[in-house]
CSV table of N, CA and C in Angstrom, one decimal:
chain,number,residue,atom,x,y,z
A,1,UNK,N,377.3,-54.8,155.4
A,1,UNK,CA,376.6,-53.9,155.1
A,1,UNK,C,376.8,-53.2,156.9
A,2,UNK,N,376.3,-54.2,157.6
A,2,UNK,CA,376.3,-53.1,158.9
A,2,UNK,C,377.7,-53.9,160.0
A,3,UNK,N,378.2,-52.9,160.2
A,3,UNK,CA,379.9,-53.2,160.6
A,3,UNK,C,379.3,-52.7,162.5
A,4,UNK,N,379.7,-53.5,163.2
A,4,UNK,CA,379.4,-53.2,164.8
A,4,UNK,C,381.0,-52.2,165.0
A,5,UNK,N,381.9,-52.0,164.4
A,5,UNK,CA,382.8,-50.8,164.6
A,5,UNK,C,381.9,-49.6,164.1
A,6,UNK,N,381.4,-49.1,163.5
A,6,UNK,CA,380.6,-47.8,163.0
A,6,UNK,C,379.6,-47.9,164.0
A,7,UNK,N,379.1,-48.7,165.0
A,7,UNK,CA,377.9,-48.4,166.0
A,7,UNK,C,377.6,-47.1,166.6
A,8,UNK,N,379.1,-46.3,166.8
A,8,UNK,CA,379.0,-45.5,167.3
A,8,UNK,C,378.8,-44.0,166.4
A,9,UNK,N,378.9,-44.0,165.2
A,9,UNK,CA,378.6,-43.5,164.0
A,9,UNK,C,377.0,-43.6,163.9
A,10,UNK,N,376.8,-44.6,163.9
A,10,UNK,CA,375.6,-44.6,163.4
A,10,UNK,C,374.2,-44.3,164.8
A,11,UNK,N,374.6,-44.4,165.8
A,11,UNK,CA,373.8,-43.5,166.8
A,11,UNK,C,373.9,-42.3,166.7
A,12,UNK,N,375.3,-41.4,166.4
A,12,UNK,CA,375.4,-40.0,166.8
A,12,UNK,C,374.4,-39.6,165.4
A,13,UNK,N,374.4,-40.2,164.4
A,13,UNK,CA,373.6,-40.0,162.8
A,13,UNK,C,372.1,-40.1,163.4
A,14,UNK,N,371.9,-41.2,164.2
A,14,UNK,CA,370.2,-41.3,164.7
A,14,UNK,C,370.3,-40.0,165.6
A,15,UNK,N,370.7,-39.7,166.2
A,15,UNK,CA,370.8,-38.5,167.1
A,15,UNK,C,370.5,-37.4,166.9
A,16,UNK,N,371.6,-37.2,166.0
A,16,UNK,CA,371.6,-36.1,165.0
A,16,UNK,C,370.5,-35.5,163.8
A,17,UNK,N,369.8,-36.9,163.6
A,17,UNK,CA,368.4,-37.0,162.6
A,17,UNK,C,367.0,-36.5,163.2
A,18,UNK,N,367.5,-37.0,164.5
A,18,UNK,CA,366.1,-36.8,166.0
A,18,UNK,C,366.2,-35.4,165.9
A,19,UNK,N,367.6,-35.1,166.8
A,19,UNK,CA,367.5,-33.1,166.8
A,19,UNK,C,366.8,-32.4,165.5
A,20,UNK,N,367.1,-32.4,164.2
A,20,UNK,CA,366.8,-32.1,163.3
A,20,UNK,C,365.0,-31.9,163.6
A,21,UNK,N,364.5,-33.3,163.4
A,21,UNK,CA,363.2,-33.3,163.4
A,21,UNK,C,362.3,-32.6,164.8
A,22,UNK,N,363.2,-32.5,165.9
A,22,UNK,CA,362.9,-31.6,166.7
A,22,UNK,C,362.7,-30.5,166.4
A,23,UNK,N,363.8,-29.7,165.9
A,23,UNK,CA,363.6,-28.1,165.3
A,23,UNK,C,362.9,-27.8,164.6
A,24,UNK,N,362.6,-29.2,163.7
A,24,UNK,CA,361.5,-28.6,162.3
A,24,UNK,C,360.5,-28.6,163.1
A,25,UNK,N,360.3,-29.1,163.8
A,25,UNK,CA,358.8,-29.5,164.8
A,25,UNK,C,358.5,-28.5,165.7
A,26,UNK,N,359.3,-28.1,166.2
A,26,UNK,CA,359.6,-26.5,167.4
A,26,UNK,C,359.2,-25.4,166.2
A,27,UNK,N,360.0,-25.1,165.2
A,27,UNK,CA,359.7,-23.9,164.5
A,27,UNK,C,358.3,-23.8,163.9
A,28,UNK,N,357.5,-25.5,163.3
A,28,UNK,CA,356.2,-25.1,162.8
A,28,UNK,C,354.9,-25.0,163.9
A,29,UNK,N,355.2,-25.0,165.3
A,29,UNK,CA,354.7,-25.0,166.5
A,29,UNK,C,354.5,-23.5,166.5
A,30,UNK,N,355.7,-22.7,166.5
A,30,UNK,CA,355.9,-21.1,166.6
A,30,UNK,C,355.2,-20.5,165.7
A,31,UNK,N,354.7,-20.8,165.0
A,31,UNK,CA,354.2,-20.2,163.0
A,31,UNK,C,353.0,-19.5,163.9
A,32,UNK,N,352.5,-18.3,163.0
A,32,UNK,CA,351.2,-17.6,163.6
A,32,UNK,C,350.4,-18.5,163.4
A,33,UNK,N,350.0,-19.3,162.1
A,33,UNK,CA,348.8,-20.2,162.6
A,33,UNK,C,348.4,-21.1,163.5
A,34,UNK,N,349.4,-21.5,163.4
A,34,UNK,CA,349.5,-22.6,164.8
A,34,UNK,C,349.2,-21.7,166.3
A,35,UNK,N,350.1,-20.7,166.1
A,35,UNK,CA,349.9,-20.3,167.2
A,35,UNK,C,348.1,-19.5,167.6
A,36,UNK,N,348.0,-18.8,166.4
A,36,UNK,CA,346.3,-18.4,166.7
A,36,UNK,C,345.4,-19.5,167.0
A,37,UNK,N,346.0,-20.6,166.1
A,37,UNK,CA,344.4,-21.6,166.8
A,37,UNK,C,344.7,-22.2,167.9
A,38,UNK,N,345.9,-22.0,168.4
A,38,UNK,CA,346.0,-22.7,169.8
A,38,UNK,C,345.3,-21.3,170.9
A,39,UNK,N,345.6,-20.2,170.8
A,39,UNK,CA,345.0,-19.1,171.7
A,39,UNK,C,343.9,-19.0,171.2
A,40,UNK,N,343.1,-18.7,170.4
A,40,UNK,CA,342.2,-18.0,169.9
A,40,UNK,C,341.1,-19.3,170.0
A,41,UNK,N,341.5,-20.5,169.8
A,41,UNK,CA,340.7,-21.6,169.4
A,41,UNK,C,340.0,-22.1,168.1
A,42,UNK,N,340.6,-21.2,167.3
A,42,UNK,CA,339.7,-21.6,166.0
A,42,UNK,C,341.1,-21.5,165.2
A,43,UNK,N,341.0,-22.2,163.7
A,43,UNK,CA,342.0,-21.9,162.5
A,43,UNK,C,341.8,-20.3,162.3
A,44,UNK,N,342.4,-19.7,161.9
A,44,UNK,CA,342.9,-18.5,161.2
A,44,UNK,C,341.6,-18.0,160.0
A,45,UNK,N,340.8,-17.1,159.9
A,45,UNK,CA,339.5,-16.8,159.3
A,45,UNK,C,339.8,-16.9,157.9
A,46,UNK,N,338.9,-17.1,157.0
A,46,UNK,CA,339.1,-17.1,155.9
A,46,UNK,C,339.3,-15.9,155.1
A,47,UNK,N,338.4,-14.8,155.9
A,47,UNK,CA,338.8,-13.3,155.5
A,47,UNK,C,340.6,-12.6,155.5
A,48,UNK,N,340.9,-13.9,156.6
A,48,UNK,CA,342.2,-13.1,156.9
A,48,UNK,C,343.2,-13.1,155.7
A,49,UNK,N,344.1,-12.0,155.3
A,49,UNK,CA,345.0,-12.3,153.7
A,49,UNK,C,346.3,-12.5,154.5
A,50,UNK,N,346.8,-12.0,155.1
A,50,UNK,CA,348.1,-12.2,155.8
A,50,UNK,C,347.9,-12.1,157.4
A,51,UNK,N,348.6,-13.2,158.1
A,51,UNK,CA,348.4,-12.9,159.9
A,51,UNK,C,350.3,-13.4,160.0
A,52,UNK,N,350.8,-12.1,161.1
A,52,UNK,CA,351.8,-12.2,161.4
A,52,UNK,C,351.8,-12.1,162.9
A,53,UNK,N,353.1,-12.7,163.7
A,53,UNK,CA,353.1,-12.9,165.0
A,53,UNK,C,354.3,-12.1,165.5
A,54,UNK,N,353.8,-11.2,166.7
A,54,UNK,CA,355.2,-10.9,167.2
A,54,UNK,C,355.0,-11.5,168.7
A,55,UNK,N,356.3,-11.9,168.9
A,55,UNK,CA,356.0,-12.1,170.8
A,55,UNK,C,356.7,-11.2,171.7
A,56,UNK,N,356.1,-10.9,172.5
A,56,UNK,CA,357.2,-10.5,173.5
A,56,UNK,C,357.8,-11.2,174.4
A,57,UNK,N,358.9,-10.3,175.2
A,57,UNK,CA,359.5,-11.0,176.1
A,57,UNK,C,358.9,-11.3,177.2
A,58,UNK,N,359.2,-12.7,177.8
A,58,UNK,CA,358.4,-13.0,179.3
A,58,UNK,C,358.2,-11.9,180.1
A,59,UNK,N,357.1,-11.9,180.8
A,59,UNK,CA,356.5,-11.4,181.8
A,59,UNK,C,355.2,-11.5,182.2
A,60,UNK,N,354.3,-10.6,182.9
A,60,UNK,CA,353.3,-11.1,183.7
A,60,UNK,C,352.1,-11.5,182.8
A,61,UNK,N,352.3,-11.5,181.0
A,61,UNK,CA,351.1,-12.0,180.3
A,61,UNK,C,351.6,-12.7,179.4
A,62,UNK,N,352.7,-13.0,179.3
A,62,UNK,CA,353.3,-13.4,178.0
A,62,UNK,C,352.2,-13.1,176.6
A,63,UNK,N,353.0,-11.9,176.1
A,63,UNK,CA,351.8,-11.8,175.4
A,63,UNK,C,352.1,-12.2,173.6
A,64,UNK,N,351.2,-12.1,173.0
A,64,UNK,CA,350.9,-12.4,171.6
A,64,UNK,C,350.4,-11.3,170.9
A,65,UNK,N,351.5,-10.6,169.9
A,65,UNK,CA,350.1,-9.4,169.3
A,65,UNK,C,350.2,-10.0,167.7
A,66,UNK,N,349.0,-10.0,167.2
A,66,UNK,CA,348.6,-10.8,165.8
A,66,UNK,C,348.2,-9.3,165.2
A,67,UNK,N,349.1,-9.4,163.9
A,67,UNK,CA,348.9,-8.1,162.8
A,67,UNK,C,347.9,-9.2,161.9
A,68,UNK,N,346.9,-8.2,161.8
A,68,UNK,CA,345.9,-8.9,160.7
A,68,UNK,C,346.0,-7.7,159.5
A,69,UNK,N,345.6,-8.1,158.4
A,69,UNK,CA,345.6,-7.8,157.0
A,69,UNK,C,344.4,-8.1,156.3
A,70,UNK,N,343.2,-7.6,156.2
A,70,UNK,CA,342.2,-8.0,156.0
A,70,UNK,C,341.4,-7.3,154.9
A,71,UNK,N,340.2,-7.2,153.8
A,71,UNK,CA,339.6,-6.4,153.2
A,71,UNK,C,338.3,-6.4,154.0
A,72,UNK,N,337.8,-7.2,154.6
A,72,UNK,CA,336.5,-7.4,155.4
A,72,UNK,C,336.5,-7.1,156.6
A,73,UNK,N,336.9,-5.8,157.3
A,73,UNK,CA,336.9,-6.1,158.4
A,73,UNK,C,335.7,-6.2,159.3
A,74,UNK,N,334.9,-6.0,159.2
A,74,UNK,CA,333.5,-6.6,160.0
A,74,UNK,C,333.4,-7.7,160.2
A,75,UNK,N,334.0,-8.3,159.1
A,75,UNK,CA,333.4,-9.9,159.4
A,75,UNK,C,334.7,-10.5,160.4
A,76,UNK,N,335.7,-9.9,160.2
A,76,UNK,CA,336.9,-10.4,161.3
A,76,UNK,C,336.7,-10.0,162.3
A,77,UNK,N,336.3,-8.8,162.6
A,77,UNK,CA,335.8,-8.2,164.2
A,77,UNK,C,334.2,-8.8,164.8
A,78,UNK,N,333.5,-9.6,163.7
A,78,UNK,CA,332.5,-10.4,164.4
A,78,UNK,C,332.8,-11.5,164.9
A,79,UNK,N,334.1,-12.0,164.1
A,79,UNK,CA,334.5,-13.5,164.4
A,79,UNK,C,335.2,-13.4,165.7
A,80,UNK,N,336.1,-12.3,166.0
A,80,UNK,CA,336.9,-12.1,167.0
A,80,UNK,C,335.9,-12.0,168.0
A,81,UNK,N,334.9,-11.4,168.2
A,81,UNK,CA,334.3,-10.9,169.3
A,81,UNK,C,333.8,-12.3,169.5
A,82,UNK,N,332.7,-13.1,168.2
A,82,UNK,CA,332.3,-14.2,169.0
A,82,UNK,C,333.6,-15.2,169.8
A,83,UNK,N,334.7,-15.5,169.6
A,83,UNK,CA,335.6,-16.2,169.9
A,83,UNK,C,336.2,-15.8,171.1
A,84,UNK,N,336.6,-14.4,171.4
A,84,UNK,CA,337.0,-14.3,172.2
A,84,UNK,C,336.0,-13.5,173.4
A,85,UNK,N,334.7,-13.3,172.8
A,85,UNK,CA,333.9,-12.7,173.7
A,85,UNK,C,334.3,-10.6,174.3
A,86,UNK,N,334.3,-10.3,173.5
A,86,UNK,CA,334.5,-8.6,173.2
A,86,UNK,C,333.4,-7.8,173.5
A,87,UNK,N,333.9,-6.8,174.0
A,87,UNK,CA,333.1,-5.7,174.4
A,87,UNK,C,334.0,-4.6,173.9
A,88,UNK,N,333.6,-3.3,173.6
A,88,UNK,CA,334.0,-2.3,173.7
A,88,UNK,C,334.4,-1.4,174.2
A,89,UNK,N,335.1,-0.9,174.9
A,89,UNK,CA,336.3,-0.4,176.0
A,89,UNK,C,336.9,0.6,175.4
A,90,UNK,N,336.9,1.9,176.3
A,90,UNK,CA,337.8,3.0,176.2
A,90,UNK,C,339.5,2.8,176.5
A,91,UNK,N,340.3,3.8,176.4
A,91,UNK,CA,341.5,3.6,176.5
A,91,UNK,C,341.5,3.7,178.0
A,92,UNK,N,340.7,4.4,178.8
A,92,UNK,CA,340.9,4.4,180.1
A,92,UNK,C,340.8,3.1,180.7
A,93,UNK,N,340.2,2.1,180.2
A,93,UNK,CA,339.8,1.0,180.6
A,93,UNK,C,340.8,0.0,180.3
A,94,UNK,N,341.8,0.4,180.2
A,94,UNK,CA,342.8,-0.7,179.2
A,94,UNK,C,343.5,-1.6,180.9
A,95,UNK,N,343.9,-2.5,180.7
A,95,UNK,CA,344.5,-3.1,182.0
A,95,UNK,C,346.0,-3.2,182.2
A,96,UNK,N,346.4,-2.5,183.4
A,96,UNK,CA,347.6,-2.1,183.7
A,96,UNK,C,349.0,-3.4,182.9
A,97,UNK,N,348.5,-4.7,182.9
A,97,UNK,CA,349.4,-5.1,182.4
A,97,UNK,C,349.4,-5.1,180.9
A,98,UNK,N,348.9,-4.5,180.1
A,98,UNK,CA,348.9,-4.2,178.5
A,98,UNK,C,349.5,-2.9,179.0
A,99,UNK,N,349.5,-1.9,179.6
A,99,UNK,CA,350.3,-0.6,179.5
A,99,UNK,C,351.7,-0.9,179.2
A,100,UNK,N,352.2,-2.0,180.3
A,100,UNK,CA,353.5,-2.0,180.5
A,100,UNK,C,354.1,-3.2,179.6
A,101,UNK,N,353.4,-3.8,178.9
A,101,UNK,CA,354.1,-4.4,177.6
A,101,UNK,C,354.8,-3.7,176.8
A,102,UNK,N,354.1,-2.5,176.0
A,102,UNK,CA,355.2,-2.2,174.9
A,102,UNK,C,354.5,-0.7,174.9
A,103,UNK,N,355.3,0.6,175.2
A,103,UNK,CA,354.8,2.0,175.0
A,103,UNK,C,354.4,2.4,173.6
A,104,UNK,N,354.9,1.8,172.5
A,104,UNK,CA,354.9,1.9,171.2
A,104,UNK,C,353.4,1.3,171.0
A,105,UNK,N,353.2,0.4,171.3
A,105,UNK,CA,351.8,-0.6,171.1
A,105,UNK,C,350.6,0.1,172.0
A,106,UNK,N,351.1,0.9,172.7
A,106,UNK,CA,350.1,1.6,173.9
A,106,UNK,C,349.9,2.8,173.0
A,107,UNK,N,350.7,3.5,172.2
A,107,UNK,CA,350.6,4.8,171.6
A,107,UNK,C,349.0,4.7,170.3
A,108,UNK,N,349.7,2.9,169.9
A,108,UNK,CA,348.7,3.0,168.7
A,108,UNK,C,347.5,2.8,169.3
A,109,UNK,N,347.4,2.1,170.2
A,109,UNK,CA,345.9,1.6,171.4
A,109,UNK,C,344.8,3.2,171.1
A,110,UNK,N,346.1,3.9,171.4
A,110,UNK,CA,345.2,5.2,172.5
A,110,UNK,C,345.0,6.0,170.7
A,111,UNK,N,345.5,5.4,169.8
A,111,UNK,CA,345.0,6.7,168.4
A,111,UNK,C,344.0,5.7,168.0
A,112,UNK,N,343.4,4.7,168.0
A,112,UNK,CA,343.0,3.5,167.2
A,112,UNK,C,341.4,4.5,167.6
A,113,UNK,N,340.7,4.1,166.8
A,113,UNK,CA,339.1,4.4,166.1
A,113,UNK,C,338.5,3.2,167.2
A,114,UNK,N,338.9,2.1,167.6
A,114,UNK,CA,338.4,1.3,168.3
A,114,UNK,C,339.0,0.4,169.3
A,115,UNK,N,338.8,-0.2,170.2
A,115,UNK,CA,339.1,-1.0,171.2
A,115,UNK,C,338.2,-1.8,171.5
A,116,UNK,N,338.5,-3.1,171.5
A,116,UNK,CA,337.6,-4.3,172.5
A,116,UNK,C,338.4,-4.7,173.0
A,117,UNK,N,337.7,-5.9,174.2
A,117,UNK,CA,338.5,-6.4,175.1
A,117,UNK,C,337.4,-7.6,176.0
A,118,UNK,N,338.5,-8.8,176.2
A,118,UNK,CA,337.4,-9.8,176.9
A,118,UNK,C,336.7,-9.3,177.4
A,119,UNK,N,335.4,-10.1,177.9
A,119,UNK,CA,335.0,-9.5,178.8
A,119,UNK,C,335.2,-10.0,180.4
A,120,UNK,N,335.9,-11.3,180.2
A,120,UNK,CA,336.2,-11.7,181.2
A,120,UNK,C,337.3,-12.7,180.8
A,121,UNK,N,338.5,-12.5,181.7
A,121,UNK,CA,339.6,-13.1,181.3
A,121,UNK,C,340.4,-13.4,182.7
A,122,UNK,N,341.4,-14.1,182.9
A,122,UNK,CA,342.2,-14.3,183.8
A,122,UNK,C,343.6,-14.9,183.4
A,123,UNK,N,344.2,-13.6,184.4
A,123,UNK,CA,345.5,-13.7,183.4
A,123,UNK,C,346.8,-14.9,184.3
A,124,UNK,N,346.3,-15.1,185.3
A,124,UNK,CA,346.7,-16.5,186.1
A,124,UNK,C,346.6,-17.9,185.6
A,125,UNK,N,345.5,-17.9,184.9
A,125,UNK,CA,344.8,-18.9,184.3
A,125,UNK,C,344.2,-18.9,183.1
A,126,UNK,N,345.1,-18.9,182.1
A,126,UNK,CA,344.6,-18.5,180.9
A,126,UNK,C,343.5,-20.2,180.2
A,127,UNK,N,343.5,-20.8,181.1
A,127,UNK,CA,342.4,-21.5,180.4
A,127,UNK,C,341.2,-21.3,180.9
A,128,UNK,N,340.7,-20.4,182.1
A,128,UNK,CA,339.3,-20.1,182.5
A,128,UNK,C,339.2,-18.7,181.3
A,129,UNK,N,339.9,-18.3,180.5
A,129,UNK,CA,339.7,-16.7,180.1
A,129,UNK,C,340.9,-16.3,179.5
A,130,UNK,N,341.3,-16.0,178.1
A,130,UNK,CA,342.3,-15.2,177.9
A,130,UNK,C,341.8,-13.8,178.0
A,131,UNK,N,343.1,-13.2,177.6
A,131,UNK,CA,342.7,-11.6,177.4
A,131,UNK,C,343.1,-11.4,176.0
A,132,UNK,N,342.1,-10.6,175.5
A,132,UNK,CA,342.2,-10.6,173.9
A,132,UNK,C,341.7,-9.3,173.7
A,133,UNK,N,342.6,-8.6,173.0
A,133,UNK,CA,342.7,-6.9,173.1
A,133,UNK,C,343.0,-7.0,171.4
A,134,UNK,N,341.9,-6.4,170.6
A,134,UNK,CA,341.5,-6.0,169.5
A,134,UNK,C,341.8,-4.3,169.6
A,135,UNK,N,342.6,-3.7,168.2
A,135,UNK,CA,342.4,-2.5,167.9
A,135,UNK,C,343.0,-2.2,166.6
A,136,UNK,N,343.1,-1.3,166.1
A,136,UNK,CA,343.6,-1.1,164.6
A,136,UNK,C,344.3,0.5,164.7
A,137,UNK,N,345.1,0.3,163.4
A,137,UNK,CA,345.7,1.7,163.0
A,137,UNK,C,345.4,1.7,161.7
A,138,UNK,N,345.9,2.5,160.7
A,138,UNK,CA,345.5,3.1,159.5
A,138,UNK,C,345.3,1.9,158.6
A,139,UNK,N,346.2,0.7,158.7
A,139,UNK,CA,346.2,-0.1,157.7
A,139,UNK,C,346.0,-1.7,158.5
A,140,UNK,N,346.2,-2.3,159.8
A,140,UNK,CA,346.2,-3.4,160.1
A,140,UNK,C,345.5,-3.7,161.5
A,141,UNK,N,344.8,-4.5,161.8
A,141,UNK,CA,344.1,-4.8,162.7
A,141,UNK,C,345.0,-5.7,163.9
A,142,UNK,N,345.0,-5.6,165.2
A,142,UNK,CA,345.9,-5.7,165.9
A,142,UNK,C,345.2,-6.9,167.0
A,143,UNK,N,345.6,-8.0,167.4
A,143,UNK,CA,344.9,-8.6,168.3
A,143,UNK,C,345.9,-9.2,169.1
A,144,UNK,N,346.1,-8.4,170.6
A,144,UNK,CA,347.0,-8.6,171.8
A,144,UNK,C,346.4,-10.1,173.0
A,145,UNK,N,346.9,-11.2,172.6
A,145,UNK,CA,346.6,-12.3,173.6
A,145,UNK,C,347.3,-12.1,174.6
A,146,UNK,N,346.9,-12.9,175.6
A,146,UNK,CA,347.8,-13.3,176.6
A,146,UNK,C,348.0,-14.9,176.8
A,147,UNK,N,349.6,-15.3,176.5
A,147,UNK,CA,349.6,-16.5,176.5
A,147,UNK,C,349.6,-17.5,177.9
A,148,UNK,N,350.3,-18.7,177.6
A,148,UNK,CA,350.7,-19.4,179.0
A,148,UNK,C,351.8,-18.7,179.6
A,149,UNK,N,351.4,-19.1,180.9
A,149,UNK,CA,352.7,-18.3,181.8
A,149,UNK,C,354.0,-19.1,182.1
């Protein structure tokens, strides 16, 4: 049943199996729901119909942009306001780090009927408070959250 001369192949198969398990675990940790829970602090809300995630290249704030589709926009905004401690702002109050992230996103932000930004945040220490920026276009709500550096 177990031959000593095949021990090298058994070890190689075990290592390949461990590699596959770690790849699956890494993929799971990168999904939108898990990342939402890690960054916002709560599970995706029941009013959210569809949640997608876009990660930007690493820069000063390690941004994550969630695209949220919902039919009950007011309830979702209230929950984001509670979880992220949001206040309403104007386009002049946008942090410079946001303006440097993505020019296309900044154009959408400027055309948005509203913008909400976290009252207090620390970009260097996200555990002290994350920057959350909530805005919308004609179809979706967007939540920009700074990740871990």
